[in-house]
Amino acid sequence: MPSFVPLIFLLPVLQGCLVVRTPKCECPVLALTSSNIAENVESHEFYQNVSGYPMASPVVKSEDCSVSMYCKGDYSLVVFDEETATMSQLARVHIT
């Protein structure tokens, strides 16, 4: 047995895991209801088109950089993009 083999047992054994902490990615999402829609999007041009209809809060699921929303029952989902939407850009007000 070579003389350096016992030296191997003297070396510390290192074990570890690499942990990468990426910055949290969040998309601001607010589920609108009949009680908070006026204070949040009343100044939006499309507000008058939806404010007269019955409303229910959507189911919102947010994980890391993805957000999913859907409505229960026969409701349609309306999404306001309050940063860039105008009446000429209705593609930013999504109705599904």
mmCIF file of C-alpha atoms in Angstrom:
data_model
loop_
_atom_site.group_PDB
_atom_site.id
_atom_site.type_symbol
_atom_site.label_atom_id
_atom_site.label_comp_id
_atom_site.label_asym_id
_atom_site.label_seq_id
_atom_site.Cartn_x
_atom_site.Cartn_y
_atom_site.Cartn_z
ATOM 1 C CA MET A 1 0.000 0.000 0.000
ATOM 2 C CA PRO A 2 1.506 3.316 -1.021
ATOM 3 C CA SER A 3 2.338 5.707 1.779
ATOM 4 C CA PHE A 4 0.081 8.534 0.524
ATOM 5 C CA VAL A 5 -3.162 6.509 0.906
ATOM 6 C CA PRO A 6 -3.458 7.205 4.673
ATOM 7 C CA LEU A 7 -3.097 10.908 3.861
ATOM 8 C CA ILE A 8 -6.305 10.767 1.826
ATOM 9 C CA PHE A 9 -8.216 9.951 4.997
ATOM 10 C CA LEU A 10 -6.805 13.062 6.663
ATOM 11 C CA LEU A 11 -8.206 15.396 4.009
ATOM 12 C CA PRO A 12 -11.511 16.973 4.992
ATOM 13 C CA VAL A 13 -14.498 15.790 3.056
ATOM 14 C CA LEU A 14 -16.456 18.692 1.651
ATOM 15 C CA GLN A 15 -20.084 18.349 0.786
ATOM 16 C CA GLY A 16 -22.364 21.139 -0.234
ATOM 17 C CA CYS A 17 -25.040 22.356 -2.505
ATOM 18 C CA LEU A 18 -24.923 25.362 -4.740
ATOM 19 C CA VAL A 19 -27.719 27.778 -3.888
ATOM 20 C CA VAL A 20 -28.515 30.429 -6.464
ATOM 21 C CA ARG A 21 -30.767 33.204 -5.241
ATOM 22 C CA THR A 22 -32.246 35.042 -8.176
ATOM 23 C CA PRO A 23 -34.141 38.278 -7.664
ATOM 24 C CA LYS A 24 -37.848 37.734 -7.141
ATOM 25 C CA CYS A 25 -39.851 38.485 -10.259
ATOM 26 C CA GLU A 26 -43.294 39.877 -9.556
ATOM 27 C CA CYS A 27 -46.029 41.245 -11.701
ATOM 28 C CA PRO A 28 -48.380 43.635 -9.890
ATOM 29 C CA VAL A 29 -51.840 42.080 -9.890
ATOM 30 C CA LEU A 30 -54.985 43.284 -8.158
ATOM 31 C CA ALA A 31 -58.243 41.339 -8.303
ATOM 32 C CA LEU A 32 -60.940 43.959 -8.855
ATOM 33 C CA THR A 33 -64.312 43.641 -7.169
ATOM 34 C CA SER A 34 -67.381 45.851 -7.106
ATOM 35 C CA SER A 35 -66.058 47.401 -3.889
ATOM 36 C CA ASN A 36 -62.587 48.389 -5.170
ATOM 37 C CA ILE A 37 -62.957 48.894 -8.932
ATOM 38 C CA ALA A 38 -63.892 52.583 -8.726
ATOM 39 C CA GLU A 39 -60.903 53.600 -6.610
ATOM 40 C CA ASN A 40 -58.448 51.708 -8.829
ATOM 41 C CA VAL A 41 -59.554 52.156 -12.453
ATOM 42 C CA GLU A 42 -62.330 54.773 -12.461
ATOM 43 C CA SER A 43 -60.145 57.104 -14.533
ATOM 44 C CA HIS A 44 -59.603 54.394 -17.175
ATOM 45 C CA GLU A 45 -61.591 55.072 -20.355
ATOM 46 C CA PHE A 46 -62.952 51.512 -20.462
ATOM 47 C CA TYR A 47 -64.289 51.635 -16.882
ATOM 48 C CA GLN A 48 -67.752 52.831 -17.967
ATOM 49 C CA ASN A 49 -68.128 49.799 -20.243
ATOM 50 C CA VAL A 50 -67.715 47.269 -17.430
ATOM 51 C CA SER A 51 -68.925 49.080 -14.312
ATOM 52 C CA GLY A 52 -72.608 48.483 -15.087
ATOM 53 C CA TYR A 53 -72.291 44.698 -15.109
ATOM 54 C CA PRO A 54 -72.346 42.322 -12.122
ATOM 55 C CA MET A 55 -68.830 41.565 -10.927
ATOM 56 C CA ALA A 56 -67.088 38.701 -9.187
ATOM 57 C CA SER A 57 -63.465 38.601 -8.122
ATOM 58 C CA PRO A 58 -61.333 36.284 -10.301
ATOM 59 C CA VAL A 59 -59.236 33.442 -8.982
ATOM 60 C CA VAL A 60 -55.609 34.651 -9.103
ATOM 61 C CA LYS A 61 -52.586 32.359 -8.865
ATOM 62 C CA SER A 62 -49.138 33.960 -8.818
ATOM 63 C CA GLU A 63 -45.900 31.957 -8.838
ATOM 64 C CA ASP A 64 -42.500 33.502 -9.486
ATOM 65 C CA CYS A 65 -42.787 35.249 -12.853
ATOM 66 C CA SER A 66 -46.142 33.888 -13.947
ATOM 67 C CA VAL A 67 -49.674 34.888 -13.071
ATOM 68 C CA SER A 68 -52.820 33.018 -14.012
ATOM 69 C CA MET A 69 -56.378 34.241 -13.586
ATOM 70 C CA TYR A 70 -59.732 32.781 -14.372
ATOM 71 C CA CYS A 71 -63.367 33.349 -13.546
ATOM 72 C CA LYS A 72 -65.764 30.867 -12.085
ATOM 73 C CA GLY A 73 -69.189 30.379 -13.599
ATOM 74 C CA ASP A 74 -70.364 32.393 -16.593
ATOM 75 C CA TYR A 75 -68.238 35.481 -15.893
ATOM 76 C CA SER A 76 -65.753 36.928 -18.398
ATOM 77 C CA LEU A 77 -62.278 37.981 -17.365
ATOM 78 C CA VAL A 78 -61.418 41.651 -17.967
ATOM 79 C CA VAL A 79 -57.803 42.740 -17.427
ATOM 80 C CA PHE A 80 -56.868 46.427 -17.212
ATOM 81 C CA ASP A 81 -53.334 47.440 -18.123
ATOM 82 C CA GLU A 82 -53.385 50.793 -16.399
ATOM 83 C CA GLU A 83 -49.919 51.812 -17.591
ATOM 84 C CA THR A 84 -50.406 51.702 -21.361
ATOM 85 C CA ALA A 85 -54.056 51.124 -22.235
ATOM 86 C CA THR A 86 -56.155 53.697 -24.042
ATOM 87 C CA MET A 87 -59.404 53.373 -25.975
ATOM 88 C CA SER A 88 -57.367 53.212 -29.195
ATOM 89 C CA GLN A 89 -55.395 50.287 -27.748
ATOM 90 C CA LEU A 90 -58.157 47.987 -26.561
ATOM 91 C CA ALA A 91 -55.822 45.046 -27.040
ATOM 92 C CA ARG A 92 -54.433 46.102 -23.664
ATOM 93 C CA VAL A 93 -57.858 45.658 -22.056
ATOM 94 C CA HIS A 94 -58.211 41.913 -22.335
ATOM 95 C CA ILE A 95 -61.653 40.330 -22.264
ATOM 96 C CA THR A 96 -61.837 36.568 -22.359
#
